[in-house]
Short mmCIF file of C-alpha atoms and ligand atoms in Angstrom, two decimals:
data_model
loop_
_atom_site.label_atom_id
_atom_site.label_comp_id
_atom_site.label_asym_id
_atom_site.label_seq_id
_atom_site.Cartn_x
_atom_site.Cartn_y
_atom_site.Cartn_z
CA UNK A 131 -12.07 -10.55 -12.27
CA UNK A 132 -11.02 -10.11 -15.73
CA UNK A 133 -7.34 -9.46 -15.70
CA UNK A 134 -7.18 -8.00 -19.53
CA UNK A 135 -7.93 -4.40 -20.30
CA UNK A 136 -9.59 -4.18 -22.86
CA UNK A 137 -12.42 -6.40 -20.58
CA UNK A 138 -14.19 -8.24 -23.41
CA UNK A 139 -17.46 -5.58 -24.18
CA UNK A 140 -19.92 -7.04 -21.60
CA UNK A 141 -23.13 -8.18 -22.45
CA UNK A 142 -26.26 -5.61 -21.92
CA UNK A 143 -28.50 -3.05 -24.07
CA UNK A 144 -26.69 0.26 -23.23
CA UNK A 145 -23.05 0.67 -21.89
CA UNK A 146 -24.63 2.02 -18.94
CA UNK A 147 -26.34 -1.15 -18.56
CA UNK A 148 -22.92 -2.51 -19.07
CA UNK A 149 -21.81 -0.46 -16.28
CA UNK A 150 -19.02 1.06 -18.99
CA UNK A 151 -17.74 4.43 -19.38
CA UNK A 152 -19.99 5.41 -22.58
CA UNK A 153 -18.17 8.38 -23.60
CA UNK A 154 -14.85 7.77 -24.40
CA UNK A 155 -14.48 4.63 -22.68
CA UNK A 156 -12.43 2.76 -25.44
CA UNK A 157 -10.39 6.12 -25.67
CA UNK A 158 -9.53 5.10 -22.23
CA UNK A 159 -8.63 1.55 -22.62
CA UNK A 160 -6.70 2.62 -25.48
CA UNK A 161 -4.56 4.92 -23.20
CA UNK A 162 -4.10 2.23 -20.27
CA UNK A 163 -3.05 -0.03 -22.58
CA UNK A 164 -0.62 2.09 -24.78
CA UNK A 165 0.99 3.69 -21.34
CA UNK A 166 1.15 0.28 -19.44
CA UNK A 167 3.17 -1.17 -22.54
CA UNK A 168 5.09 1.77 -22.70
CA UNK A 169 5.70 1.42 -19.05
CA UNK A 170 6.46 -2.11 -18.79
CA UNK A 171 8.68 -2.22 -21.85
CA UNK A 172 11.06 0.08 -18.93
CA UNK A 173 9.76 -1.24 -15.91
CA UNK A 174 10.87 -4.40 -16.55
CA UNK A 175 11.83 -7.27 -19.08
CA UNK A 176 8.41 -8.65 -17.60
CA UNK A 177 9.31 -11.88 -18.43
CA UNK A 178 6.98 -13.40 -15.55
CA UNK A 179 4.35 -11.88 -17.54
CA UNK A 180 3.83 -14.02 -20.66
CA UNK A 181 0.77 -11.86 -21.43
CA UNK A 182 -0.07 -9.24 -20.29
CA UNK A 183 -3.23 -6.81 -21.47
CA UNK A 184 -5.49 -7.72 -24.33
CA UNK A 185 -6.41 -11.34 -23.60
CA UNK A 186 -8.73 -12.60 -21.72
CA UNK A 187 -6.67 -13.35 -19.26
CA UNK A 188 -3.20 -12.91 -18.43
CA UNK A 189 -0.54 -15.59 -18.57
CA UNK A 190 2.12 -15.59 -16.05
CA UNK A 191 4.97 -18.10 -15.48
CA UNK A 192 7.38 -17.79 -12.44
CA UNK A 193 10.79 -19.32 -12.01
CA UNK A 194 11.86 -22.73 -10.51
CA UNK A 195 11.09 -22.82 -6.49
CA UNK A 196 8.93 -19.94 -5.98
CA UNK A 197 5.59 -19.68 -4.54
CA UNK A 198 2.92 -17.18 -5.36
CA UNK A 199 1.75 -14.18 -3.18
CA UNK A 200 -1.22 -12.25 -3.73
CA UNK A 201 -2.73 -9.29 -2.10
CA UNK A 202 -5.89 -7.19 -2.89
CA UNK A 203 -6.38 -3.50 -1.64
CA UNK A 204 -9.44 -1.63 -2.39
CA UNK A 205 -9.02 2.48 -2.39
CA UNK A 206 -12.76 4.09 -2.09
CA UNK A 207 -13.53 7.78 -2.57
CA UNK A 208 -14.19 9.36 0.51
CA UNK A 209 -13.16 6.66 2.80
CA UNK A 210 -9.21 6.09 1.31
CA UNK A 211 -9.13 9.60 -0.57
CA UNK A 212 -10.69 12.22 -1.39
CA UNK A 213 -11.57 13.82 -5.07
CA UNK A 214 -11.22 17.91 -3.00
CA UNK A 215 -7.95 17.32 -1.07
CA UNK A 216 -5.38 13.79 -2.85
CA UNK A 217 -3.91 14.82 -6.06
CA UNK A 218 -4.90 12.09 -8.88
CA UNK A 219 -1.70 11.08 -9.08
CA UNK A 220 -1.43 10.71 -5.25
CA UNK A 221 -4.40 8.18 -5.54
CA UNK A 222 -2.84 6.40 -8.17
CA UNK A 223 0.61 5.76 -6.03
CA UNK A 224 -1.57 5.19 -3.26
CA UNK A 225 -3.49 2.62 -4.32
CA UNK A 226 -0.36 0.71 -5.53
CA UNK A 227 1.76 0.75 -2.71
CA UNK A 228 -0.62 -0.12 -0.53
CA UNK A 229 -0.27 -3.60 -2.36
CA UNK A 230 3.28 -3.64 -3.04
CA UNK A 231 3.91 -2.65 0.68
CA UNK A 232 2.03 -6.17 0.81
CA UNK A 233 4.15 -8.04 -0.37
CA UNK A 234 7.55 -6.19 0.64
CA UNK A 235 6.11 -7.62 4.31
CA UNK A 236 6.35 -11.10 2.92
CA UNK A 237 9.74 -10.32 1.20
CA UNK A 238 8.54 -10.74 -2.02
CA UNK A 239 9.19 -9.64 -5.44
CA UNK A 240 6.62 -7.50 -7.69
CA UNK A 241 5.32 -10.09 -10.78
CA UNK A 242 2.56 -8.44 -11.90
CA UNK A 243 0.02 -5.38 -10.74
CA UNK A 244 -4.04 -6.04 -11.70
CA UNK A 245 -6.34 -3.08 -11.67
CA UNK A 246 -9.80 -2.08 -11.99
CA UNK A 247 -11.14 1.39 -11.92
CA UNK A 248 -14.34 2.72 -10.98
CA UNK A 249 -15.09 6.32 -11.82
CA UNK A 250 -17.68 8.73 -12.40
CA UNK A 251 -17.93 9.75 -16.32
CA UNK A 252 -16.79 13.23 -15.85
CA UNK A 253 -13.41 12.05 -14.18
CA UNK A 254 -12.28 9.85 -17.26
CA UNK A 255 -12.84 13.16 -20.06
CA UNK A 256 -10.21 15.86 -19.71
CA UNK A 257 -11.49 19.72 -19.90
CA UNK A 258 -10.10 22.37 -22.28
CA UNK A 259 -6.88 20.25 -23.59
CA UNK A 260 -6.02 19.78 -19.35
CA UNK A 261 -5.49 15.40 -18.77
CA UNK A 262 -8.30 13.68 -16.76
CA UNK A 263 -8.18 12.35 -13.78
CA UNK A 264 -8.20 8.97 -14.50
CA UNK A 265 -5.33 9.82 -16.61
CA UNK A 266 -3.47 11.65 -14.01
CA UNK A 267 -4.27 8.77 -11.58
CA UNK A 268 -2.26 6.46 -13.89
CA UNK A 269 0.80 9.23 -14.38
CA UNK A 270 1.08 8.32 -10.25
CA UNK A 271 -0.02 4.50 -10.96
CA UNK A 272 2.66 3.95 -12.98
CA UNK A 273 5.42 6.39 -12.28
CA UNK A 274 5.51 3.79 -8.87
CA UNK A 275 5.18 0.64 -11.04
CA UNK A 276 8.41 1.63 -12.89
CA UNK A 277 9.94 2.02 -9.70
CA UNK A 278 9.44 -1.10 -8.45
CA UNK A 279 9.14 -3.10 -11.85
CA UNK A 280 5.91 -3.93 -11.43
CA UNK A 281 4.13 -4.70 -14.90
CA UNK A 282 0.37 -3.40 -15.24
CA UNK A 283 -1.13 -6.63 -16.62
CA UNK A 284 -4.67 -6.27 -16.72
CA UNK A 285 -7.59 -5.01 -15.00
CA UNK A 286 -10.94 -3.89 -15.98
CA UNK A 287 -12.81 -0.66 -15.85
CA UNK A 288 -16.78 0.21 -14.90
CA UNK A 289 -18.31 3.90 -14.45
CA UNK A 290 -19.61 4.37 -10.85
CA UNK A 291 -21.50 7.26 -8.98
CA UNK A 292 -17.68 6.55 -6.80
CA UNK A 293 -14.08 6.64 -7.51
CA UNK A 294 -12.56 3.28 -6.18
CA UNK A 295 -9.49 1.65 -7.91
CA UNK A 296 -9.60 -2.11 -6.53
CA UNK A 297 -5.47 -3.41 -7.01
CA UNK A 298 -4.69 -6.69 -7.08
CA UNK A 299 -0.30 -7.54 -6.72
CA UNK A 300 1.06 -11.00 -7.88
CA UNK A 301 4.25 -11.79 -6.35
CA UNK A 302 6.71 -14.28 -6.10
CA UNK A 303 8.89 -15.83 -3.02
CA UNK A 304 11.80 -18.64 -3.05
CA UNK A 305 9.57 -21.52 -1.63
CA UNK A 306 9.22 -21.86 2.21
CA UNK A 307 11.11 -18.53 2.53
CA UNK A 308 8.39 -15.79 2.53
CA UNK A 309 8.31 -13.67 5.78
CA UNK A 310 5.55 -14.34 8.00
CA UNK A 311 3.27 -12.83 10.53
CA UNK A 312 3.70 -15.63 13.29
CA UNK A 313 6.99 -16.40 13.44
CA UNK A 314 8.44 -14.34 16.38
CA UNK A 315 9.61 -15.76 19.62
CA UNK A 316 10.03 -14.41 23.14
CA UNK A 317 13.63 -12.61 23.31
CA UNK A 318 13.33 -11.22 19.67
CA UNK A 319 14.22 -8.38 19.09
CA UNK A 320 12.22 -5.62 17.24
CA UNK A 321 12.82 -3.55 14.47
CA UNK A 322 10.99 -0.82 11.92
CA UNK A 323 12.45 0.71 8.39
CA UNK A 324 12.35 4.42 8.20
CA UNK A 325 10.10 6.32 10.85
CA UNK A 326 6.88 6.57 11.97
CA UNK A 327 4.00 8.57 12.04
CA UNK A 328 5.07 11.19 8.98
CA UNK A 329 1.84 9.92 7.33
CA UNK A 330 -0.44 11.03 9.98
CA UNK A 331 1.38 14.30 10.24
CA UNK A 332 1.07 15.11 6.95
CA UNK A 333 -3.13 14.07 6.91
CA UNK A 334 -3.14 16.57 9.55
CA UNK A 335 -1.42 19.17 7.58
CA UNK A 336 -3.76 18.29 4.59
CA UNK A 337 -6.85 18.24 6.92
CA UNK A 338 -5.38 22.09 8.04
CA UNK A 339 -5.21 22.93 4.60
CA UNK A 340 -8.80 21.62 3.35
CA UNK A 341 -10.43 23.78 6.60
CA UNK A 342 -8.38 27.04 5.04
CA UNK A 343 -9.71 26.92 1.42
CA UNK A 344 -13.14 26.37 -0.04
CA UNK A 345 -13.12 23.68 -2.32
CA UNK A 346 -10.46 22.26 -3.91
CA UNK A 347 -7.48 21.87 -1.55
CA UNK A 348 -3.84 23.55 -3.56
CA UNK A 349 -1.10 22.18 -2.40
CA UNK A 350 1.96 24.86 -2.14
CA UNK A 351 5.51 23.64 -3.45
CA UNK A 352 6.73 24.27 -0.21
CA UNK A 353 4.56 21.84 1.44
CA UNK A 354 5.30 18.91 -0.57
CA UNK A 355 8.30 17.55 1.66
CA UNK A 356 6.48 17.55 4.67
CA UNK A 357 3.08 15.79 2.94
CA UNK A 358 5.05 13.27 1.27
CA UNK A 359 5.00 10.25 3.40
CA UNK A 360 1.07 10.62 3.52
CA UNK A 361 0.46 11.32 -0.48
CA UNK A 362 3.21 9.72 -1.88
CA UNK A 363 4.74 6.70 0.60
CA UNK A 364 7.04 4.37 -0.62
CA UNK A 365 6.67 0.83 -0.37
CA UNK A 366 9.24 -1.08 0.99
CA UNK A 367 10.14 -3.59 -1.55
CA UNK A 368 14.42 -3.50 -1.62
CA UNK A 369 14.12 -3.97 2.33
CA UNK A 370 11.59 -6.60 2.23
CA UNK A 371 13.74 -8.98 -0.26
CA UNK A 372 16.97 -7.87 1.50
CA UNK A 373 14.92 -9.41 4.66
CA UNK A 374 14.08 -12.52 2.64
CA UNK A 375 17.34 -13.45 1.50
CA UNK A 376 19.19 -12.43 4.76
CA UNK A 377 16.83 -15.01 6.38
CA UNK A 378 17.24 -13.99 9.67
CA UNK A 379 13.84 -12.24 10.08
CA UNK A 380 11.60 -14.15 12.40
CA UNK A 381 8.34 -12.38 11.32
CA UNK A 382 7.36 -8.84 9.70
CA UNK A 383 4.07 -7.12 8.67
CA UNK A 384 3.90 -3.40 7.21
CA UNK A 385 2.33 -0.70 9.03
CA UNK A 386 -0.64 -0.09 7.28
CA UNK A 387 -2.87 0.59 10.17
CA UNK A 388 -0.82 1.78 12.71
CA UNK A 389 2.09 0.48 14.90
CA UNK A 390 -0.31 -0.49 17.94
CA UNK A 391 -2.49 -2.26 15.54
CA UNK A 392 -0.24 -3.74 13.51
CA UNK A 393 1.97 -4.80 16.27
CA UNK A 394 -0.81 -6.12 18.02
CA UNK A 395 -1.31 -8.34 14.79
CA UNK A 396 2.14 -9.82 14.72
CA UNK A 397 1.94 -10.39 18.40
CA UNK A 398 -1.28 -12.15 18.51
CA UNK A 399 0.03 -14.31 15.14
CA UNK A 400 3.03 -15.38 16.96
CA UNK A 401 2.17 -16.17 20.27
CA UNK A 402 3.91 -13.75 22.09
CA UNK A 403 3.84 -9.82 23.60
CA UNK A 404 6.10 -7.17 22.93
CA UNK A 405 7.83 -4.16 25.02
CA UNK A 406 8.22 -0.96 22.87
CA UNK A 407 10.68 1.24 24.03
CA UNK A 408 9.27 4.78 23.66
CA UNK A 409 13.02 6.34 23.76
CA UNK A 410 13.76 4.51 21.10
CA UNK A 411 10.87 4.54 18.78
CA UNK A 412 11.85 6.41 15.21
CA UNK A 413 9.16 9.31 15.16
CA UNK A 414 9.11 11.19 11.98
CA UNK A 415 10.40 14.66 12.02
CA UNK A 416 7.51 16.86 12.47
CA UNK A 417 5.42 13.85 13.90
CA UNK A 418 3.51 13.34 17.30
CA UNK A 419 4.41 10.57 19.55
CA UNK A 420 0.85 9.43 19.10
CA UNK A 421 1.23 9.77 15.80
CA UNK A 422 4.04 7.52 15.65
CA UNK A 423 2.31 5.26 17.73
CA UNK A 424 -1.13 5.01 16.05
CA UNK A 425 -1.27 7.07 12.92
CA UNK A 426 -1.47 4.30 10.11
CA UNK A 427 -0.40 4.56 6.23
CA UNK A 428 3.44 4.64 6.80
CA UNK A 429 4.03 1.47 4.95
CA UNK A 430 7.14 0.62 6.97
CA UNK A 431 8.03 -2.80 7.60
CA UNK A 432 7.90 -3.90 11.31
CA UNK A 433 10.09 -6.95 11.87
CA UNK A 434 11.58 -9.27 14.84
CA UNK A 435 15.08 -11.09 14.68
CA UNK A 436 16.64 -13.06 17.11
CA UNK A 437 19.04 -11.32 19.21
CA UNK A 438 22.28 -10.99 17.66
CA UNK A 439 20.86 -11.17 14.15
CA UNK A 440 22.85 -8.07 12.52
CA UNK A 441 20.34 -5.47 11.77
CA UNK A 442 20.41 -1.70 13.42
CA UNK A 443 18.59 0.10 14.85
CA UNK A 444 15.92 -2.20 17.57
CA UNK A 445 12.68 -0.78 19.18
CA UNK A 446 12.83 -3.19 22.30
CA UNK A 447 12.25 -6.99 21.70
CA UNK A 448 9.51 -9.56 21.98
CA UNK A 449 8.59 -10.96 25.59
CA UNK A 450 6.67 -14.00 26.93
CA UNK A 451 2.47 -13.65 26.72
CA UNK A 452 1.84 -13.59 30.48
CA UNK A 453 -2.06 -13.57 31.21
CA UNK A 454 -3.62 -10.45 32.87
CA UNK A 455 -0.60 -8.48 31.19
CA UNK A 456 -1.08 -5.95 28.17
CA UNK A 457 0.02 -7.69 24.95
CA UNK A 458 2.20 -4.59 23.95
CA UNK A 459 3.75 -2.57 27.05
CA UNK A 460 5.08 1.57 26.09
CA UNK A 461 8.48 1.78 27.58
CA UNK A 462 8.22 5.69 28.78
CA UNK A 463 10.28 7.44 31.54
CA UNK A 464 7.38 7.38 33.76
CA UNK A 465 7.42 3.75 33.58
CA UNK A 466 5.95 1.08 31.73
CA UNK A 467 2.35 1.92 30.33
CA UNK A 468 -0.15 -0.50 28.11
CA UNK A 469 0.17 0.51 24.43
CA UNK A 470 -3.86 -0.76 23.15
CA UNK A 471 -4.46 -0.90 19.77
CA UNK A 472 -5.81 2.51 18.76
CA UNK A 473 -4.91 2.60 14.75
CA UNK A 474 -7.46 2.00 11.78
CA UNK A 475 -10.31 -0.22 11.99
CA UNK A 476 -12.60 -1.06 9.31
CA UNK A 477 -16.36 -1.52 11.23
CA UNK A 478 -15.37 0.19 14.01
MG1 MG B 226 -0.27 -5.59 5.21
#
């Protein structure tokens, strides 16, 4: 990885060779660079980042008694997004809180955001005075960064027959005191931020929307509320610290991939099973139960605490692995049912 844009001009004969953007490709770098200072001049007094883009690398320097967390996501055309139906800037935000949502499950703070973009040629030049895509990717990119003060310190950039935007997030955590995966004990109770399954919903609505029109997929004004959660999620980050410094979290991961999945994660990290109380379970407005349940890209954080820890809101509570019984068990009025892990798999 190089972590400075502009990337030091790579050896070859031709920029294609390079694998560079040959038309307009410094143009480019010139615009990342000038809108990531811009941006982290407000984001943030960035003073983790000692340097940030034009080096070869950057310099960063944390405070006393923290330890570094690190995260990679990788966002691929056709398989994360796609060019016809996400908005560019929906990719951008994408692709960024997938990684902060990282590290709000480990309850730490943003240092520094790394990114290198893949695109075909055509998406980096705009068309009759309209901004490219790249360009519009980055209006989303860093519109989120700001949010969350999350510097854009480097990155590098490559043309490719594919859009992918590879992100890597520094963070930072007092030491000892990041939130874990394998923490939870039998008795815990369990929690999730915000609701579930509004994601899903609103990749259904898109999906409806992309079978209506040819081509291109227009989003109406009116829609926007209700696809939200799915193009534009929000990352966690305030709850994740305000877990960290409470301290009385046991374990948390974010749902990237689902609740079943995810929970089935924490559950097989820690040692124990869980009971999920369908009653209780905060379904999106708008959202199926199975969405809730399986639908992935919510980027809430799902968190035990011992009983009596005081935090609103519980799903159910963590329970004893007993062999020959299901490692996550659905709550319903019908009775108890085995929840399996049905939410995104990679290779599956
Ligand atoms: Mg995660």
């Amino acid at each position: 990885m190089s972590p400075a844009i502009p990337f030091r001009r790579k050896p070859g004969n031709s920029p294609r060779q390079r694998g560079e953007l040959a038309l307009g490709e410094l143009a480019l770098i010139e615009e990342i660079r000038r809108r990531a200072a811009a941006t982290n001049f407000k984001a943030a007094p960035a003073r983790d980042v000692r340097l940030g883009i034009g080096d070869d690398c950057a310099l960063l320097r944390l405070r006393g008694g923290e330890e570094i967390a690190v995260t990679t996501d990788l966002s691929i055309e056709g398989r994360h997004f796609r060019l016809d139906w996400h908005p560019p800037e929906s990719v951008g935000h994408r692709a960024l809180a997938r990684g902060l949502s990282d590290l709000a499950a480990m309850g730490a703070r943003p240092v520094a955001a790394f990114l290198s973009l893949a695109v075909p040629g055509k998406l980096a030049k705009g068309r009759r005075g309209q901004p490219s895509w790249t360009s519009r990717f980055l209006d989303g990119f860093l519109a989120l960064a700001a949010t969350h003060k999350t510097p854009l310190a480097g990155g590098d950039l490559a043309e490719s027959p594919l859009a992918l935007a590879d992100i890597v997030l520094v963070g930072a955590v007092p030491r000892g005191r990041a939130l874990l995966r394998s923490g939870a004990r039998a008795g815990d109770l369990l929690y999730v931020t915000g609701s579930l399954g509004g994601a899903r919903a609103g990749l259904a609505r898109l999906a409806g929307l992309a079978e209506k029109s040819a081509g291109r997929v227009g989003i109406p004004k009116s829609l926007a509320g209700e696809l939200a959660p799915h193009l534009y999620p929000q990352p966690r980050i305030p709850q994740g610290l305000w877990l960290q410094r409470l301290g009385s979290a046991s374990a948390a991961i974010d749902i990237s991939d689902g609740l079943s999945t995810d929970l089935t994660h924490l559950c097989e990290e820690s040692h124990v099973a869980a009971e999920v109380d369908a009653a209780r379970l905060p379904v999106h407005a708008g959202a199926a139960l199975e969405q809730a349940l399986h639908g992935g890209e919510d980027y809430e954080l799902l968190f035990t605490a011992p009983a009596g820890a005081k935090i609103p809101r519980k799903m159910r509570r963590m329970v004893k692995r007993r062999a020959g019984h299901p490692l996550i068990t659905l709550l319903t009025p019908n009775g108890p049912q085995p929840l399996e892990r049905r939410g995104w798999e990679h290779f599956s």
